[in-house]
Amino acid sequence: MRPIQGFQAGLLAAALVLAGALSAAPSADVPARPTAEDGYFQTIVRVDDGVWLIAQPQPFHIQPIGNVVVIEQSDGLVLVDAGGSPGAGRRIVELVRSVSDKPVKAVAITHWHGDHVLGLSAIAQAWPTTEIVATDVTDAHLRGRSMKAYPKGAPDAALQAAFDARLDGAETFLRDTLAKPGLSERERAGFEASHRLFAQYRQDTRGLVLALPTRTFGDSLRLDDGLRPVELLHPGRGNTDGDLVAWLPRQRVLATGDLLVAPIPFGFNAYPADWQATLRALEAKRPAVWIPGHGAPMRDSAYAGRVIALIGHTRDAVAPLAKQGTSMEEAKKRVDLSADRAVFVGDDPWLTRWFDRYWTQPFTDAAYREAKGQPIEQGEG
């Protein structure tokens, strides 16, 4: 079964498909509200002069909220991405206003996944004249089948009900998993936190509306400014086919979207060879700061190098199996990325579980299709 690719019920829904069928175990009681220690609600931190990052304090969650970068220009603010729900969008508005009284004049969307775009409606409501900028390819995804399940322009009761129904299955999985014996202490703590966070996510996605781009481009678009010019670039396919990055040439700050994610990269329906080439091209810019789509800012290129190596190791492991005629499901069982997994997550049993579900299994699928010359499709197909 292919993973669900809406990324709103998102990565969680995709991972649950990979995890297997839901059990029939009795429910486990978990507090409904997230705690401060869970790190669900975003905080804002200064990255550079006039540049801030809005992010979850703990970088990994089963249902993530994408990072948001705030860039101050002379006549207003540029945001990179918009959060993963209307509730997250409202918190982003508050955090932006806590560091600047300038209006948000533009929001650049790095890719179509819902955890980066579904806060747009709240941001556009706060600053009605803001431009929403995306690549032509991402714009097509947002307007087309990739996001057909999400209401555009105004809430839709039927689409909201269908979205909520998808959340029901994920919530059942979390309850049932917590009722099972054999979880390590770390895994149990992770699932308990995830259950609390998911309850908040359900509240945050009430009144779901997808705001659409108002300005698009093909390869590049410059948002000029005397202090902090921003170059919006489509450097090539990678995590999606329409990835946008924001490059501040004077500060040498690079916001990558999900071309770079820490601590575990997301491998769903990606373009393996292109992703390697795209990251190498970004590496050649020699950024002073990398701001990933999830995770903390990085002051060197070491992590980007590890992701490039991981992509290569996975492709090298999968390609011979595909050429030998091994089935995709058998290839997923036989691919051994234990050495790479240790580099990314060590011996943490919680992150080990999700490294397999967010990287090994979906990226093996992509690498297998690449080796076979089969299409790699974005969206809900």
Short mmCIF file of N, CA and C in Angstrom, two decimals, residues 164-310:
data_model
loop_
_atom_site.label_atom_id
_atom_site.label_comp_id
_atom_site.label_asym_id
_atom_site.label_seq_id
_atom_site.Cartn_x
_atom_site.Cartn_y
_atom_site.Cartn_z
N ASP A 164 -11.42 15.02 9.51
CA ASP A 164 -11.53 14.56 10.90
C ASP A 164 -11.62 13.04 10.96
N ALA A 165 -12.30 12.44 10.00
CA ALA A 165 -12.41 10.97 9.99
C ALA A 165 -11.05 10.32 9.79
N ARG A 166 -10.18 10.95 8.97
CA ARG A 166 -8.84 10.41 8.80
C ARG A 166 -8.04 10.50 10.10
N LEU A 167 -8.28 11.59 10.85
CA LEU A 167 -7.60 11.72 12.12
C LEU A 167 -8.06 10.65 13.12
N ASP A 168 -9.29 10.20 12.99
CA ASP A 168 -9.79 9.18 13.92
C ASP A 168 -8.93 7.92 13.87
N GLY A 169 -8.56 7.48 12.68
CA GLY A 169 -7.76 6.27 12.55
C GLY A 169 -6.38 6.44 13.17
N ALA A 170 -5.79 7.60 12.97
CA ALA A 170 -4.48 7.84 13.56
C ALA A 170 -4.56 7.88 15.09
N GLU A 171 -5.61 8.49 15.62
CA GLU A 171 -5.77 8.55 17.07
C GLU A 171 -5.99 7.15 17.65
N THR A 172 -6.73 6.33 16.94
CA THR A 172 -6.94 4.95 17.39
C THR A 172 -5.62 4.20 17.45
N PHE A 173 -4.79 4.40 16.44
CA PHE A 173 -3.48 3.75 16.43
C PHE A 173 -2.67 4.14 17.67
N LEU A 174 -2.66 5.41 18.00
CA LEU A 174 -1.88 5.87 19.14
C LEU A 174 -2.41 5.27 20.44
N ARG A 175 -3.71 5.25 20.62
CA ARG A 175 -4.28 4.65 21.83
C ARG A 175 -3.97 3.17 21.91
N ASP A 176 -4.15 2.50 20.79
CA ASP A 176 -3.95 1.05 20.80
C ASP A 176 -2.49 0.68 21.02
N THR A 177 -1.60 1.46 20.43
CA THR A 177 -0.17 1.18 20.63
C THR A 177 0.21 1.34 22.09
N LEU A 178 -0.33 2.35 22.74
CA LEU A 178 -0.03 2.56 24.16
C LEU A 178 -0.58 1.44 25.04
N ALA A 179 -1.59 0.75 24.57
CA ALA A 179 -2.17 -0.35 25.35
C ALA A 179 -1.39 -1.65 25.19
N LYS A 180 -0.44 -1.68 24.28
CA LYS A 180 0.32 -2.90 24.05
C LYS A 180 1.47 -3.04 25.04
N PRO A 181 1.79 -4.27 25.45
CA PRO A 181 2.98 -4.47 26.27
C PRO A 181 4.24 -4.43 25.40
N GLY A 182 5.39 -4.30 26.05
CA GLY A 182 6.65 -4.46 25.33
C GLY A 182 7.27 -3.17 24.83
N LEU A 183 6.60 -2.04 25.01
CA LEU A 183 7.23 -0.78 24.61
C LEU A 183 8.34 -0.43 25.59
N SER A 184 9.43 0.09 25.06
CA SER A 184 10.47 0.59 25.95
C SER A 184 9.96 1.85 26.65
N GLU A 185 10.65 2.24 27.71
CA GLU A 185 10.25 3.45 28.42
C GLU A 185 10.29 4.67 27.50
N ARG A 186 11.29 4.72 26.65
CA ARG A 186 11.44 5.84 25.72
C ARG A 186 10.31 5.84 24.69
N GLU A 187 9.96 4.66 24.17
CA GLU A 187 8.87 4.58 23.20
C GLU A 187 7.55 4.96 23.84
N ARG A 188 7.30 4.47 25.05
CA ARG A 188 6.04 4.78 25.72
C ARG A 188 5.93 6.29 25.95
N ALA A 189 7.02 6.91 26.41
CA ALA A 189 6.99 8.36 26.60
C ALA A 189 6.73 9.08 25.29
N GLY A 190 7.33 8.59 24.21
CA GLY A 190 7.12 9.20 22.91
C GLY A 190 5.68 9.09 22.44
N PHE A 191 5.06 7.91 22.60
CA PHE A 191 3.68 7.74 22.17
C PHE A 191 2.72 8.52 23.06
N GLU A 192 3.02 8.61 24.36
CA GLU A 192 2.15 9.41 25.24
C GLU A 192 2.19 10.88 24.84
N ALA A 193 3.38 11.39 24.59
CA ALA A 193 3.49 12.78 24.13
C ALA A 193 2.79 12.96 22.80
N SER A 194 2.96 12.02 21.90
CA SER A 194 2.33 12.12 20.58
C SER A 194 0.81 12.13 20.69
N HIS A 195 0.28 11.34 21.62
CA HIS A 195 -1.17 11.32 21.82
C HIS A 195 -1.67 12.68 22.29
N ARG A 196 -0.95 13.31 23.21
CA ARG A 196 -1.34 14.64 23.67
C ARG A 196 -1.22 15.66 22.53
N LEU A 197 -0.13 15.56 21.79
CA LEU A 197 0.09 16.51 20.70
C LEU A 197 -0.96 16.35 19.61
N PHE A 198 -1.35 15.10 19.36
CA PHE A 198 -2.32 14.85 18.31
C PHE A 198 -3.69 15.40 18.69
N ALA A 199 -4.04 15.33 20.01
CA ALA A 199 -5.29 15.92 20.46
C ALA A 199 -5.29 17.43 20.22
N GLN A 200 -4.16 18.08 20.44
CA GLN A 200 -4.06 19.52 20.17
C GLN A 200 -4.12 19.79 18.67
N TYR A 201 -3.47 18.93 17.88
CA TYR A 201 -3.50 19.09 16.42
C TYR A 201 -4.94 19.02 15.91
N ARG A 202 -5.73 18.14 16.49
CA ARG A 202 -7.14 18.04 16.08
C ARG A 202 -7.85 19.38 16.31
N GLN A 203 -7.57 20.03 17.45
CA GLN A 203 -8.18 21.32 17.71
C GLN A 203 -7.63 22.39 16.77
N ASP A 204 -6.35 22.32 16.49
CA ASP A 204 -5.71 23.33 15.65
C ASP A 204 -6.18 23.28 14.21
N THR A 205 -6.70 22.14 13.78
CA THR A 205 -7.13 22.01 12.39
C THR A 205 -8.62 22.25 12.21
N ARG A 206 -9.29 22.75 13.24
CA ARG A 206 -10.68 23.16 13.05
C ARG A 206 -10.71 24.38 12.14
N GLY A 207 -11.74 24.47 11.30
CA GLY A 207 -11.83 25.60 10.37
C GLY A 207 -10.77 25.58 9.30
N LEU A 208 -10.43 24.39 8.83
CA LEU A 208 -9.35 24.20 7.87
C LEU A 208 -9.66 24.91 6.55
N VAL A 209 -8.72 25.74 6.10
CA VAL A 209 -8.82 26.42 4.80
C VAL A 209 -7.43 26.50 4.20
N LEU A 210 -7.33 26.24 2.91
CA LEU A 210 -6.06 26.37 2.21
C LEU A 210 -6.05 27.66 1.41
N ALA A 211 -5.17 28.59 1.80
CA ALA A 211 -4.96 29.80 1.01
C ALA A 211 -4.00 29.50 -0.13
N LEU A 212 -4.25 30.06 -1.30
CA LEU A 212 -3.49 29.72 -2.50
C LEU A 212 -2.48 30.81 -2.86
N PRO A 213 -1.43 30.44 -3.59
CA PRO A 213 -0.43 31.43 -4.01
C PRO A 213 -1.04 32.55 -4.84
N THR A 214 -0.48 33.73 -4.68
CA THR A 214 -0.86 34.89 -5.49
C THR A 214 0.24 35.29 -6.46
N ARG A 215 1.42 34.67 -6.32
CA ARG A 215 2.54 34.97 -7.22
C ARG A 215 3.38 33.71 -7.35
N THR A 216 3.76 33.37 -8.56
CA THR A 216 4.55 32.16 -8.79
C THR A 216 5.75 32.47 -9.68
N PHE A 217 6.69 31.55 -9.72
CA PHE A 217 7.88 31.71 -10.57
C PHE A 217 8.38 30.33 -10.98
N GLY A 218 9.27 30.32 -11.97
CA GLY A 218 9.84 29.08 -12.46
C GLY A 218 11.13 28.71 -11.77
N ASP A 219 12.19 29.48 -12.01
CA ASP A 219 13.51 29.15 -11.46
C ASP A 219 13.95 30.06 -10.33
N SER A 220 13.64 31.36 -10.40
CA SER A 220 14.12 32.26 -9.37
C SER A 220 13.27 33.52 -9.31
N LEU A 221 13.26 34.13 -8.14
CA LEU A 221 12.55 35.38 -7.91
C LEU A 221 13.29 36.12 -6.81
N ARG A 222 13.66 37.38 -7.06
CA ARG A 222 14.39 38.17 -6.07
C ARG A 222 13.45 39.15 -5.38
N LEU A 223 13.43 39.10 -4.05
CA LEU A 223 12.72 40.07 -3.24
C LEU A 223 13.77 41.06 -2.74
N ASP A 224 13.95 42.14 -3.47
CA ASP A 224 15.11 43.00 -3.24
C ASP A 224 14.92 43.87 -2.00
N ASP A 225 16.05 44.27 -1.44
CA ASP A 225 16.04 45.09 -0.24
C ASP A 225 17.46 45.61 -0.01
N GLY A 226 17.56 46.81 0.59
CA GLY A 226 18.88 47.37 0.84
C GLY A 226 19.68 46.63 1.89
N LEU A 227 18.99 46.00 2.85
CA LEU A 227 19.68 45.30 3.94
C LEU A 227 19.70 43.79 3.76
N ARG A 228 18.54 43.24 3.46
CA ARG A 228 18.43 41.77 3.42
C ARG A 228 17.68 41.33 2.16
N PRO A 229 18.30 41.40 1.02
CA PRO A 229 17.65 40.83 -0.17
C PRO A 229 17.46 39.32 0.00
N VAL A 230 16.38 38.83 -0.56
CA VAL A 230 16.07 37.40 -0.48
C VAL A 230 15.93 36.86 -1.90
N GLU A 231 16.68 35.84 -2.20
CA GLU A 231 16.55 35.16 -3.49
C GLU A 231 15.77 33.87 -3.27
N LEU A 232 14.61 33.78 -3.89
CA LEU A 232 13.82 32.56 -3.86
C LEU A 232 14.20 31.73 -5.08
N LEU A 233 14.62 30.50 -4.85
CA LEU A 233 15.18 29.66 -5.90
C LEU A 233 14.46 28.32 -5.95
N HIS A 234 14.32 27.80 -7.16
CA HIS A 234 13.91 26.40 -7.35
C HIS A 234 15.16 25.66 -7.84
N PRO A 235 15.95 25.10 -6.91
CA PRO A 235 17.26 24.55 -7.30
C PRO A 235 17.20 23.21 -8.00
N GLY A 236 16.02 22.58 -8.03
CA GLY A 236 15.88 21.27 -8.64
C GLY A 236 14.97 20.40 -7.80
N ARG A 237 14.60 19.25 -8.35
CA ARG A 237 13.75 18.33 -7.60
C ARG A 237 14.52 17.72 -6.44
N GLY A 238 13.80 17.30 -5.43
CA GLY A 238 14.44 16.66 -4.29
C GLY A 238 13.42 16.00 -3.41
N ASN A 239 13.07 16.66 -2.32
CA ASN A 239 12.01 16.15 -1.45
C ASN A 239 10.67 16.16 -2.18
N THR A 240 10.44 17.18 -3.02
CA THR A 240 9.31 17.20 -3.94
C THR A 240 9.84 17.66 -5.30
N ASP A 241 8.93 17.79 -6.25
CA ASP A 241 9.34 18.26 -7.58
C ASP A 241 9.30 19.77 -7.72
N GLY A 242 8.85 20.48 -6.66
CA GLY A 242 8.74 21.93 -6.76
C GLY A 242 9.43 22.68 -5.65
N ASP A 243 10.45 22.07 -5.03
CA ASP A 243 11.07 22.65 -3.84
C ASP A 243 11.58 24.07 -4.07
N LEU A 244 11.29 24.93 -3.10
CA LEU A 244 11.79 26.31 -3.08
C LEU A 244 12.74 26.46 -1.90
N VAL A 245 13.84 27.18 -2.11
CA VAL A 245 14.71 27.57 -1.01
C VAL A 245 14.81 29.08 -1.00
N ALA A 246 15.08 29.64 0.19
CA ALA A 246 15.29 31.08 0.32
C ALA A 246 16.74 31.32 0.70
N TRP A 247 17.42 32.13 -0.10
CA TRP A 247 18.85 32.39 0.07
C TRP A 247 19.05 33.88 0.34
N LEU A 248 19.70 34.18 1.47
CA LEU A 248 20.06 35.55 1.80
C LEU A 248 21.54 35.71 1.45
N PRO A 249 21.87 36.28 0.29
CA PRO A 249 23.26 36.27 -0.17
C PRO A 249 24.20 37.10 0.69
N ARG A 250 23.72 38.16 1.31
CA ARG A 250 24.61 38.98 2.14
C ARG A 250 24.90 38.28 3.47
N GLN A 251 23.88 37.69 4.07
CA GLN A 251 24.06 37.00 5.35
C GLN A 251 24.50 35.55 5.17
N ARG A 252 24.39 35.03 3.95
CA ARG A 252 24.71 33.65 3.62
C ARG A 252 23.89 32.68 4.49
N VAL A 253 22.62 33.02 4.60
CA VAL A 253 21.65 32.19 5.32
C VAL A 253 20.78 31.48 4.29
N LEU A 254 20.56 30.19 4.47
CA LEU A 254 19.79 29.38 3.52
C LEU A 254 18.66 28.67 4.26
N ALA A 255 17.42 28.93 3.86
CA ALA A 255 16.25 28.21 4.36
C ALA A 255 15.87 27.16 3.33
N THR A 256 15.92 25.90 3.72
CA THR A 256 15.86 24.79 2.75
C THR A 256 14.51 24.15 2.58
N GLY A 257 13.51 24.45 3.44
CA GLY A 257 12.34 23.60 3.44
C GLY A 257 12.75 22.17 3.75
N ASP A 258 11.98 21.20 3.27
CA ASP A 258 12.25 19.81 3.63
C ASP A 258 13.31 19.12 2.77
N LEU A 259 14.03 19.90 1.96
CA LEU A 259 15.25 19.35 1.36
C LEU A 259 16.23 18.94 2.45
N LEU A 260 16.09 19.57 3.62
CA LEU A 260 16.90 19.21 4.77
C LEU A 260 15.99 19.21 5.99
N VAL A 261 15.96 18.08 6.70
CA VAL A 261 15.14 17.91 7.90
C VAL A 261 15.96 17.16 8.93
N ALA A 262 15.91 17.61 10.17
CA ALA A 262 16.63 16.94 11.25
C ALA A 262 15.66 16.67 12.41
N PRO A 263 15.85 15.58 13.16
CA PRO A 263 16.99 14.66 13.09
C PRO A 263 16.83 13.53 12.08
N ILE A 264 15.62 13.38 11.50
CA ILE A 264 15.37 12.30 10.55
C ILE A 264 14.85 12.91 9.25
N PRO A 265 15.53 12.71 8.12
CA PRO A 265 14.99 13.22 6.86
C PRO A 265 13.72 12.47 6.47
N PHE A 266 12.86 13.14 5.71
CA PHE A 266 11.59 12.57 5.28
C PHE A 266 11.74 12.07 3.84
N GLY A 267 11.52 10.78 3.61
CA GLY A 267 11.82 10.19 2.32
C GLY A 267 10.64 9.84 1.45
N PHE A 268 9.47 10.39 1.71
CA PHE A 268 8.27 10.01 0.97
C PHE A 268 8.26 10.61 -0.44
N ASN A 269 8.12 9.74 -1.44
CA ASN A 269 7.92 10.15 -2.84
C ASN A 269 8.92 11.20 -3.31
N ALA A 270 10.18 10.98 -2.91
CA ALA A 270 11.25 11.91 -3.27
C ALA A 270 11.90 11.48 -4.59
N TYR A 271 12.86 12.30 -5.04
CA TYR A 271 13.57 12.06 -6.30
C TYR A 271 15.05 11.84 -5.95
N PRO A 272 15.47 10.59 -5.77
CA PRO A 272 16.78 10.32 -5.14
C PRO A 272 17.97 10.98 -5.81
N ALA A 273 18.21 10.72 -7.09
CA ALA A 273 19.39 11.28 -7.74
C ALA A 273 19.32 12.80 -7.79
N ASP A 274 18.15 13.34 -8.11
CA ASP A 274 18.00 14.79 -8.16
C ASP A 274 18.22 15.42 -6.79
N TRP A 275 17.76 14.75 -5.75
CA TRP A 275 17.91 15.28 -4.39
C TRP A 275 19.39 15.41 -4.04
N GLN A 276 20.16 14.39 -4.37
CA GLN A 276 21.61 14.47 -4.14
C GLN A 276 22.21 15.67 -4.86
N ALA A 277 21.86 15.81 -6.13
CA ALA A 277 22.42 16.90 -6.94
C ALA A 277 21.98 18.26 -6.40
N THR A 278 20.73 18.38 -5.99
CA THR A 278 20.22 19.63 -5.46
C THR A 278 20.94 20.02 -4.18
N LEU A 279 21.11 19.08 -3.26
CA LEU A 279 21.82 19.37 -2.01
C LEU A 279 23.28 19.74 -2.27
N ARG A 280 23.90 19.08 -3.23
CA ARG A 280 25.29 19.43 -3.55
C ARG A 280 25.38 20.84 -4.11
N ALA A 281 24.39 21.23 -4.92
CA ALA A 281 24.39 22.59 -5.46
C ALA A 281 24.21 23.62 -4.35
N LEU A 282 23.38 23.31 -3.38
CA LEU A 282 23.20 24.21 -2.24
C LEU A 282 24.45 24.25 -1.37
N GLU A 283 25.07 23.10 -1.20
CA GLU A 283 26.31 23.02 -0.43
C GLU A 283 27.38 23.90 -1.05
N ALA A 284 27.39 23.97 -2.38
CA ALA A 284 28.40 24.77 -3.09
C ALA A 284 28.26 26.27 -2.82
N LYS A 285 27.10 26.69 -2.35
CA LYS A 285 26.93 28.09 -1.98
C LYS A 285 27.66 28.44 -0.69
N ARG A 286 28.07 27.42 0.05
CA ARG A 286 28.78 27.57 1.32
C ARG A 286 28.01 28.44 2.30
N PRO A 287 26.78 28.01 2.64
CA PRO A 287 25.99 28.79 3.59
C PRO A 287 26.69 28.89 4.95
N ALA A 288 26.55 30.05 5.57
CA ALA A 288 27.01 30.21 6.96
C ALA A 288 26.01 29.60 7.92
N VAL A 289 24.72 29.62 7.54
CA VAL A 289 23.65 29.04 8.36
C VAL A 289 22.69 28.30 7.43
N TRP A 290 22.40 27.05 7.79
CA TRP A 290 21.35 26.27 7.14
C TRP A 290 20.15 26.27 8.08
N ILE A 291 18.98 26.65 7.58
CA ILE A 291 17.76 26.54 8.37
C ILE A 291 16.90 25.46 7.73
N PRO A 292 16.79 24.30 8.37
CA PRO A 292 16.06 23.19 7.76
C PRO A 292 14.55 23.37 7.85
N GLY A 293 13.83 22.51 7.17
CA GLY A 293 12.37 22.55 7.23
C GLY A 293 11.82 22.10 8.57
N HIS A 294 12.58 21.30 9.29
CA HIS A 294 12.30 20.90 10.67
C HIS A 294 13.64 20.78 11.36
N GLY A 295 13.72 21.22 12.60
CA GLY A 295 14.97 21.12 13.33
C GLY A 295 15.63 22.48 13.51
N ALA A 296 16.73 22.47 14.23
CA ALA A 296 17.42 23.70 14.63
C ALA A 296 18.35 24.20 13.52
N PRO A 297 18.67 25.51 13.53
CA PRO A 297 19.64 26.04 12.57
C PRO A 297 20.99 25.35 12.71
N MET A 298 21.72 25.24 11.61
CA MET A 298 23.02 24.58 11.57
C MET A 298 24.07 25.56 11.08
N ARG A 299 25.19 25.61 11.76
CA ARG A 299 26.23 26.59 11.45
C ARG A 299 27.33 26.03 10.56
N ASP A 300 27.15 24.84 10.06
CA ASP A 300 28.09 24.28 9.08
C ASP A 300 27.32 23.31 8.20
N SER A 301 28.01 22.70 7.24
CA SER A 301 27.36 21.83 6.25
C SER A 301 27.47 20.35 6.60
N ALA A 302 27.86 20.04 7.83
CA ALA A 302 28.09 18.63 8.19
C ALA A 302 26.83 17.79 8.04
N TYR A 303 25.70 18.30 8.53
CA TYR A 303 24.47 17.50 8.47
C TYR A 303 24.02 17.34 7.02
N ALA A 304 24.12 18.40 6.22
CA ALA A 304 23.78 18.27 4.80
C ALA A 304 24.62 17.19 4.15
N GLY A 305 25.89 17.12 4.50
CA GLY A 305 26.75 16.07 3.96
C GLY A 305 26.29 14.69 4.38
N ARG A 306 25.80 14.55 5.60
CA ARG A 306 25.31 13.25 6.05
C ARG A 306 24.06 12.83 5.28
N VAL A 307 23.19 13.80 4.99
CA VAL A 307 21.99 13.47 4.22
C VAL A 307 22.36 13.09 2.80
N ILE A 308 23.30 13.81 2.19
CA ILE A 308 23.76 13.44 0.84
C ILE A 308 24.30 12.01 0.84
N ALA A 309 25.09 11.67 1.87
CA ALA A 309 25.64 10.32 1.95
C ALA A 309 24.54 9.29 2.16
N LEU A 310 23.55 9.61 2.99
CA LEU A 310 22.45 8.68 3.24
C LEU A 310 21.67 8.40 1.97
#
